[in-house]
């Protein structure tokens, strides 16, 4: 997804984080960042973990992808990490609402932090990530600016049950309250790229009166873009994006995507790993009373793309 993070996903699956050595793991405490599924969105987090590793030589840092986006598979991965002696786990839970017992089991055995999609009902130490409600409200601002006369929107997302999805959707609905714009439906795809595009194609047939489409996960906007392009409707339907896939940023720059709400997974991973290391070292000063560390989201419009792309390259060390 990121312009500056085109390294192979296969290497990351095998090594934990591409370029981050895991040798001598037995001699150092290990911290793991566990994502919710295979997506280029997490390339930025890989870079954040890599930067943190350079500053935490006494730890071994790893980023782990589950084999597929499944509660059971993600739980098994975390169980395996605990068995291997990992001292801290930061996780983007696939479905926090149905994972309370499993997450609490992990929290009883190692320091558990959450990111991306929080699980506040669990015994996690803290959450570090976006305010997904605020991000949804920013998506509403994009829609209102692009559609002053109103319209009907359909949203597309990976995991309908995940808190990050629910909160973005609710935030957008709250932001649209009292306007002539309505979010009439949201379709999930379980982080299946083929299904994500098919959902858009099906919506074009089933709801010909829709004038707006919202991609709530990083890959959803690119699949919207591709489906509209293939149907000859690119530029005819307002597209509201999330995150900074190159296709999304390209669409913003050419004007076929109204704007996109971007998160900062690089910061989640970089700051999160350092926070976990400090916590394990006995320094709990970085944990606020509400246990929430919010990294702001921002709207990237047409005039912001070049500057933002340059910042991504700088974060990756390019």
Short mmCIF file of C-alpha atoms in Angstrom, two decimals:
data_model
loop_
_atom_site.label_atom_id
_atom_site.label_comp_id
_atom_site.label_asym_id
_atom_site.label_seq_id
_atom_site.Cartn_x
_atom_site.Cartn_y
_atom_site.Cartn_z
CA UNK A 1 0.00 0.00 0.00
CA UNK A 2 2.69 2.46 0.92
CA UNK A 3 4.67 4.07 -1.88
CA UNK A 4 7.91 3.41 -0.09
CA UNK A 5 7.18 -0.08 1.15
CA UNK A 6 7.31 -2.45 -1.80
CA UNK A 7 9.39 -5.14 -0.10
CA UNK A 8 8.07 -8.66 -0.51
CA UNK A 9 5.38 -9.87 1.86
CA UNK A 10 6.73 -13.41 1.62
CA UNK A 11 9.99 -12.42 3.28
CA UNK A 12 8.09 -10.75 6.09
CA UNK A 13 6.04 -13.88 6.66
CA UNK A 14 9.18 -15.95 6.99
CA UNK A 15 11.43 -13.59 8.93
CA UNK A 16 8.99 -11.68 11.09
CA UNK A 17 10.07 -8.28 9.74
CA UNK A 18 12.08 -8.06 6.55
CA UNK A 19 15.57 -6.90 7.43
CA UNK A 20 15.16 -7.30 11.19
CA UNK A 21 17.45 -10.07 12.43
CA UNK A 22 15.98 -12.60 14.83
CA UNK A 23 19.25 -14.33 15.63
CA UNK A 24 20.20 -14.74 19.28
CA UNK A 25 16.53 -14.54 20.20
CA UNK A 26 17.21 -16.84 23.15
CA UNK A 27 19.60 -14.26 24.61
CA UNK A 28 17.23 -11.30 24.45
CA UNK A 29 13.59 -10.71 25.39
CA UNK A 30 11.34 -10.73 22.32
CA UNK A 31 8.51 -8.32 21.55
CA UNK A 32 6.01 -9.12 18.78
CA UNK A 33 3.66 -7.00 16.71
CA UNK A 34 0.80 -9.24 15.47
CA UNK A 35 -1.34 -7.89 12.62
CA UNK A 36 -4.88 -8.89 11.62
CA UNK A 37 -4.17 -10.14 8.10
CA UNK A 38 -1.88 -9.95 5.10
CA UNK A 39 -2.13 -6.43 3.66
CA UNK A 40 0.40 -3.95 2.31
CA UNK A 41 -1.01 -1.54 4.89
CA UNK A 42 1.34 -3.15 7.40
CA UNK A 43 4.50 -2.37 5.40
CA UNK A 44 4.69 0.93 7.27
CA UNK A 45 4.46 -0.91 10.58
CA UNK A 46 7.34 -3.14 9.44
CA UNK A 47 9.41 0.00 8.92
CA UNK A 48 8.41 1.28 12.35
CA UNK A 49 9.45 -1.98 14.00
CA UNK A 50 12.74 -1.88 12.12
CA UNK A 51 13.45 1.65 13.36
CA UNK A 52 12.58 0.65 16.93
CA UNK A 53 14.87 -2.37 16.65
CA UNK A 54 17.81 -0.09 15.90
CA UNK A 55 17.09 1.79 19.13
CA UNK A 56 16.39 -1.29 21.28
CA UNK A 57 19.48 -3.49 20.82
CA UNK A 58 18.72 -5.43 23.99
CA UNK A 59 15.45 -6.74 22.51
CA UNK A 60 14.47 -8.85 19.52
CA UNK A 61 11.51 -7.34 17.68
CA UNK A 62 9.27 -9.24 15.30
CA UNK A 63 6.21 -8.48 13.19
CA UNK A 64 3.96 -11.47 12.55
CA UNK A 65 1.23 -12.09 9.97
CA UNK A 66 -1.40 -14.77 10.68
CA UNK A 67 -1.82 -17.27 7.85
CA UNK A 68 -5.26 -15.81 7.25
CA UNK A 69 -7.53 -13.27 8.90
CA UNK A 70 -9.20 -15.53 11.43
CA UNK A 71 -9.74 -15.22 15.18
CA UNK A 72 -8.68 -18.83 15.72
CA UNK A 73 -5.55 -18.57 13.60
CA UNK A 74 -4.49 -15.27 15.17
CA UNK A 75 -5.04 -16.74 18.64
CA UNK A 76 -2.96 -19.79 17.76
CA UNK A 77 -0.17 -17.53 16.54
CA UNK A 78 -0.19 -15.59 19.82
CA UNK A 79 -0.31 -18.81 21.84
CA UNK A 80 2.75 -20.04 19.93
CA UNK A 81 4.55 -16.76 20.63
CA UNK A 82 3.81 -17.05 24.36
CA UNK A 83 5.03 -20.65 24.37
CA UNK A 84 8.23 -19.46 22.69
CA UNK A 85 8.75 -17.01 25.56
CA UNK A 86 7.75 -13.69 23.98
CA UNK A 87 7.63 -11.01 26.68
CA UNK A 88 5.22 -8.58 25.04
CA UNK A 89 2.64 -8.68 22.23
CA UNK A 90 0.97 -5.77 20.45
CA UNK A 91 -2.00 -7.00 18.43
CA UNK A 92 -4.55 -5.72 15.96
CA UNK A 93 -7.29 -8.16 17.01
CA UNK A 94 -9.35 -9.66 14.19
CA UNK A 95 -12.57 -9.54 16.23
CA UNK A 96 -12.10 -8.18 19.77
CA UNK A 97 -15.73 -8.69 20.75
CA UNK A 98 -15.50 -12.47 20.34
CA UNK A 99 -11.90 -12.75 21.56
CA UNK A 100 -12.11 -11.53 25.15
CA UNK A 101 -11.24 -14.86 26.73
CA UNK A 102 -8.43 -15.57 24.30
CA UNK A 103 -6.91 -12.11 24.66
CA UNK A 104 -7.17 -12.28 28.45
CA UNK A 105 -5.38 -15.61 28.34
CA UNK A 106 -2.51 -13.92 26.49
CA UNK A 107 -2.60 -10.95 28.89
CA UNK A 108 -2.21 -13.34 31.83
CA UNK A 109 0.99 -14.75 30.32
CA UNK A 110 2.70 -11.75 28.75
CA UNK A 111 2.32 -7.96 28.45
CA UNK A 112 -0.54 -7.39 25.99
CA UNK A 113 -1.05 -4.14 24.11
CA UNK A 114 -3.57 -3.43 21.34
CA UNK A 115 -3.33 -1.36 18.19
CA UNK A 116 -5.51 -0.48 15.19
CA UNK A 117 -8.63 -2.15 16.66
CA UNK A 118 -8.85 -1.91 20.44
CA UNK A 119 -10.17 -4.48 22.90
CA UNK A 120 -10.97 -2.28 25.93
CA UNK A 121 -12.99 -5.02 27.62
CA UNK A 122 -9.83 -7.12 28.03
CA UNK A 123 -6.88 -6.88 30.40
CA UNK A 124 -4.64 -5.24 27.80
CA UNK A 125 -2.13 -2.75 29.19
CA UNK A 126 -2.96 0.03 26.72
CA UNK A 127 -4.10 0.83 23.19
CA UNK A 128 -1.92 2.80 20.77
CA UNK A 129 -3.43 3.77 17.43
CA UNK A 130 -6.03 5.93 15.74
CA UNK A 131 -9.32 7.17 17.05
CA UNK A 132 -11.42 5.29 14.54
CA UNK A 133 -14.51 7.33 15.43
CA UNK A 134 -12.64 10.54 14.58
CA UNK A 135 -11.37 8.96 11.35
CA UNK A 136 -14.94 8.15 10.39
CA UNK A 137 -15.96 11.74 11.08
CA UNK A 138 -13.14 12.91 8.81
CA UNK A 139 -14.47 10.62 6.07
CA UNK A 140 -17.83 12.34 6.51
CA UNK A 141 -16.14 15.73 6.07
CA UNK A 142 -14.67 14.54 2.78
CA UNK A 143 -18.09 13.36 1.58
CA UNK A 144 -19.83 16.59 2.60
CA UNK A 145 -17.29 18.71 0.77
CA UNK A 146 -17.45 16.56 -2.36
CA UNK A 147 -21.25 16.13 -2.36
CA UNK A 148 -22.87 19.43 -1.34
CA UNK A 149 -26.19 18.35 -2.87
CA UNK A 150 -26.29 15.05 -0.99
CA UNK A 151 -26.35 11.45 -2.16
CA UNK A 152 -26.27 7.78 -1.20
CA UNK A 153 -23.07 6.02 -0.12
CA UNK A 154 -22.11 2.37 0.15
CA UNK A 155 -19.12 1.40 2.26
CA UNK A 156 -16.71 -1.50 1.91
CA UNK A 157 -14.59 -2.98 4.68
CA UNK A 158 -12.58 -6.06 5.56
CA UNK A 159 -13.85 -7.12 8.98
CA UNK A 160 -17.38 -5.98 9.81
CA UNK A 161 -17.03 -7.28 13.38
CA UNK A 162 -13.77 -5.49 14.21
CA UNK A 163 -13.95 -2.40 16.40
CA UNK A 164 -11.96 -0.32 13.93
CA UNK A 165 -14.59 -1.01 11.25
CA UNK A 166 -17.58 -0.44 13.53
CA UNK A 167 -16.15 2.78 14.92
CA UNK A 168 -15.24 4.23 11.51
CA UNK A 169 -18.70 3.42 10.19
CA UNK A 170 -20.39 4.94 13.25
CA UNK A 171 -18.11 7.98 13.12
CA UNK A 172 -19.03 8.57 9.49
CA UNK A 173 -22.74 8.18 10.21
CA UNK A 174 -22.45 10.64 13.09
CA UNK A 175 -20.60 13.08 10.86
CA UNK A 176 -23.29 12.83 8.17
CA UNK A 177 -26.20 13.32 10.59
CA UNK A 178 -28.43 16.15 9.52
CA UNK A 179 -27.14 16.23 5.94
CA UNK A 180 -28.57 14.91 2.69
CA UNK A 181 -25.86 12.25 2.50
CA UNK A 182 -26.65 8.76 3.76
CA UNK A 183 -24.46 5.70 4.26
CA UNK A 184 -27.02 3.08 3.24
CA UNK A 185 -24.95 -0.10 3.49
CA UNK A 186 -21.51 -1.49 4.30
CA UNK A 187 -20.25 -4.76 2.81
CA UNK A 188 -17.51 -6.91 4.33
CA UNK A 189 -14.96 -9.12 2.57
CA UNK A 190 -12.93 -10.78 5.37
CA UNK A 191 -9.72 -9.28 3.90
CA UNK A 192 -10.21 -11.16 0.63
CA UNK A 193 -9.00 -8.93 -2.19
CA UNK A 194 -10.99 -10.72 -4.90
CA UNK A 195 -14.16 -10.56 -2.86
CA UNK A 196 -13.50 -6.89 -2.07
CA UNK A 197 -13.61 -5.98 -5.77
CA UNK A 198 -16.58 -8.28 -6.40
CA UNK A 199 -18.50 -6.49 -3.63
CA UNK A 200 -18.07 -3.22 -5.51
CA UNK A 201 -19.07 -4.77 -8.83
CA UNK A 202 -22.18 -6.28 -7.24
CA UNK A 203 -23.10 -2.95 -5.64
CA UNK A 204 -22.90 -1.17 -9.00
CA UNK A 205 -25.50 -3.60 -10.35
CA UNK A 206 -27.74 -3.80 -7.29
CA UNK A 207 -27.70 -0.09 -6.40
CA UNK A 208 -27.46 1.99 -9.59
CA UNK A 209 -28.59 5.10 -7.70
CA UNK A 210 -25.52 5.11 -5.42
CA UNK A 211 -23.42 8.24 -5.89
CA UNK A 212 -20.65 7.60 -3.35
CA UNK A 213 -18.42 4.70 -2.29
CA UNK A 214 -16.28 4.54 0.84
CA UNK A 215 -13.27 2.26 1.28
CA UNK A 216 -12.93 1.79 5.06
CA UNK A 217 -9.81 -0.45 4.92
CA UNK A 218 -6.56 0.30 3.13
CA UNK A 219 -7.17 -2.02 0.18
CA UNK A 220 -10.88 -1.24 -0.24
CA UNK A 221 -10.35 2.09 -2.01
CA UNK A 222 -8.01 0.54 -4.63
CA UNK A 223 -10.59 -2.19 -5.32
CA UNK A 224 -13.30 0.49 -5.64
CA UNK A 225 -11.06 2.38 -8.05
CA UNK A 226 -10.44 -0.71 -10.17
CA UNK A 227 -14.10 -1.74 -10.27
CA UNK A 228 -15.23 1.77 -11.26
CA UNK A 229 -12.49 1.98 -13.89
CA UNK A 230 -13.50 -1.35 -15.38
CA UNK A 231 -17.16 -0.32 -15.41
CA UNK A 232 -16.39 3.03 -17.07
CA UNK A 233 -17.70 4.91 -14.04
CA UNK A 234 -14.47 6.34 -12.67
CA UNK A 235 -15.04 10.02 -11.92
CA UNK A 236 -18.82 9.59 -11.97
CA UNK A 237 -19.12 8.30 -8.39
CA UNK A 238 -17.57 10.09 -5.42
CA UNK A 239 -14.91 7.93 -3.74
CA UNK A 240 -13.90 8.49 -0.11
CA UNK A 241 -10.72 6.71 0.88
CA UNK A 242 -8.86 5.46 3.91
CA UNK A 243 -5.09 5.06 4.11
CA UNK A 244 -2.43 5.58 1.48
CA UNK A 245 -2.23 2.76 -1.00
CA UNK A 246 -0.45 4.04 -4.15
CA UNK A 247 -3.65 3.53 -6.15
CA UNK A 248 -5.58 5.58 -3.60
CA UNK A 249 -3.02 8.38 -3.61
CA UNK A 250 -2.91 8.29 -7.41
CA UNK A 251 -6.69 8.62 -7.51
CA UNK A 252 -6.59 11.55 -5.09
CA UNK A 253 -3.98 13.28 -7.23
CA UNK A 254 -5.93 12.78 -10.46
CA UNK A 255 -9.22 13.78 -8.81
CA UNK A 256 -11.06 10.44 -9.09
CA UNK A 257 -10.80 9.92 -5.31
CA UNK A 258 -12.14 12.91 -3.37
CA UNK A 259 -9.58 12.57 -0.54
CA UNK A 260 -8.35 9.93 1.88
CA UNK A 261 -8.06 9.64 5.67
CA UNK A 262 -4.59 8.39 6.55
CA UNK A 263 -3.40 6.68 9.71
CA UNK A 264 0.13 6.30 11.00
CA UNK A 265 0.95 2.58 11.45
CA UNK A 266 4.65 3.45 11.31
CA UNK A 267 4.18 5.44 14.52
CA UNK A 268 1.99 2.74 16.08
CA UNK A 269 4.77 0.20 15.64
CA UNK A 270 7.74 2.45 16.42
CA UNK A 271 6.24 4.07 19.49
CA UNK A 272 4.45 0.89 20.52
CA UNK A 273 7.58 -1.22 20.60
CA UNK A 274 9.44 1.40 22.61
CA UNK A 275 6.47 1.71 24.97
CA UNK A 276 6.40 -2.05 25.53
CA UNK A 277 10.16 -2.16 26.20
CA UNK A 278 9.88 0.68 28.71
CA UNK A 279 6.91 -0.98 30.41
CA UNK A 280 8.74 -4.29 30.72
CA UNK A 281 11.72 -2.42 32.13
CA UNK A 282 9.55 -1.05 34.92
CA UNK A 283 8.81 2.40 33.45
CA UNK A 284 5.03 2.76 33.29
CA UNK A 285 5.03 6.54 32.91
CA UNK A 286 4.05 6.25 29.25
CA UNK A 287 0.73 4.60 30.08
CA UNK A 288 -1.98 7.25 30.54
CA UNK A 289 -4.78 6.80 33.06
CA UNK A 290 -7.31 6.04 30.33
CA UNK A 291 -4.88 3.57 28.71
CA UNK A 292 -5.39 5.21 25.31
CA UNK A 293 -2.56 6.66 23.22
CA UNK A 294 -4.13 8.27 20.16
CA UNK A 295 -2.07 8.91 17.04
CA UNK A 296 -4.05 11.45 14.96
CA UNK A 297 -5.41 10.70 11.50
CA UNK A 298 -5.25 13.35 8.77
CA UNK A 299 -7.07 14.07 5.51
CA UNK A 300 -4.92 13.99 2.37
CA UNK A 301 -6.38 15.89 -0.57
CA UNK A 302 -5.15 16.55 -4.08
CA UNK A 303 -2.75 19.32 -3.06
CA UNK A 304 -1.23 17.23 -0.24
CA UNK A 305 -0.24 14.07 -2.11
CA UNK A 306 3.30 14.95 -3.21
CA UNK A 307 4.36 16.24 0.20
CA UNK A 308 2.83 13.23 1.91
CA UNK A 309 4.51 10.77 -0.47
CA UNK A 310 7.85 12.40 0.26
CA UNK A 311 7.25 11.98 4.00
CA UNK A 312 6.58 8.26 3.49
CA UNK A 313 9.88 7.84 1.69
CA UNK A 314 11.67 9.70 4.46
CA UNK A 315 10.15 7.38 7.11
CA UNK A 316 11.40 4.37 5.16
CA UNK A 317 14.88 5.89 5.00
CA UNK A 318 14.75 6.54 1.24
#
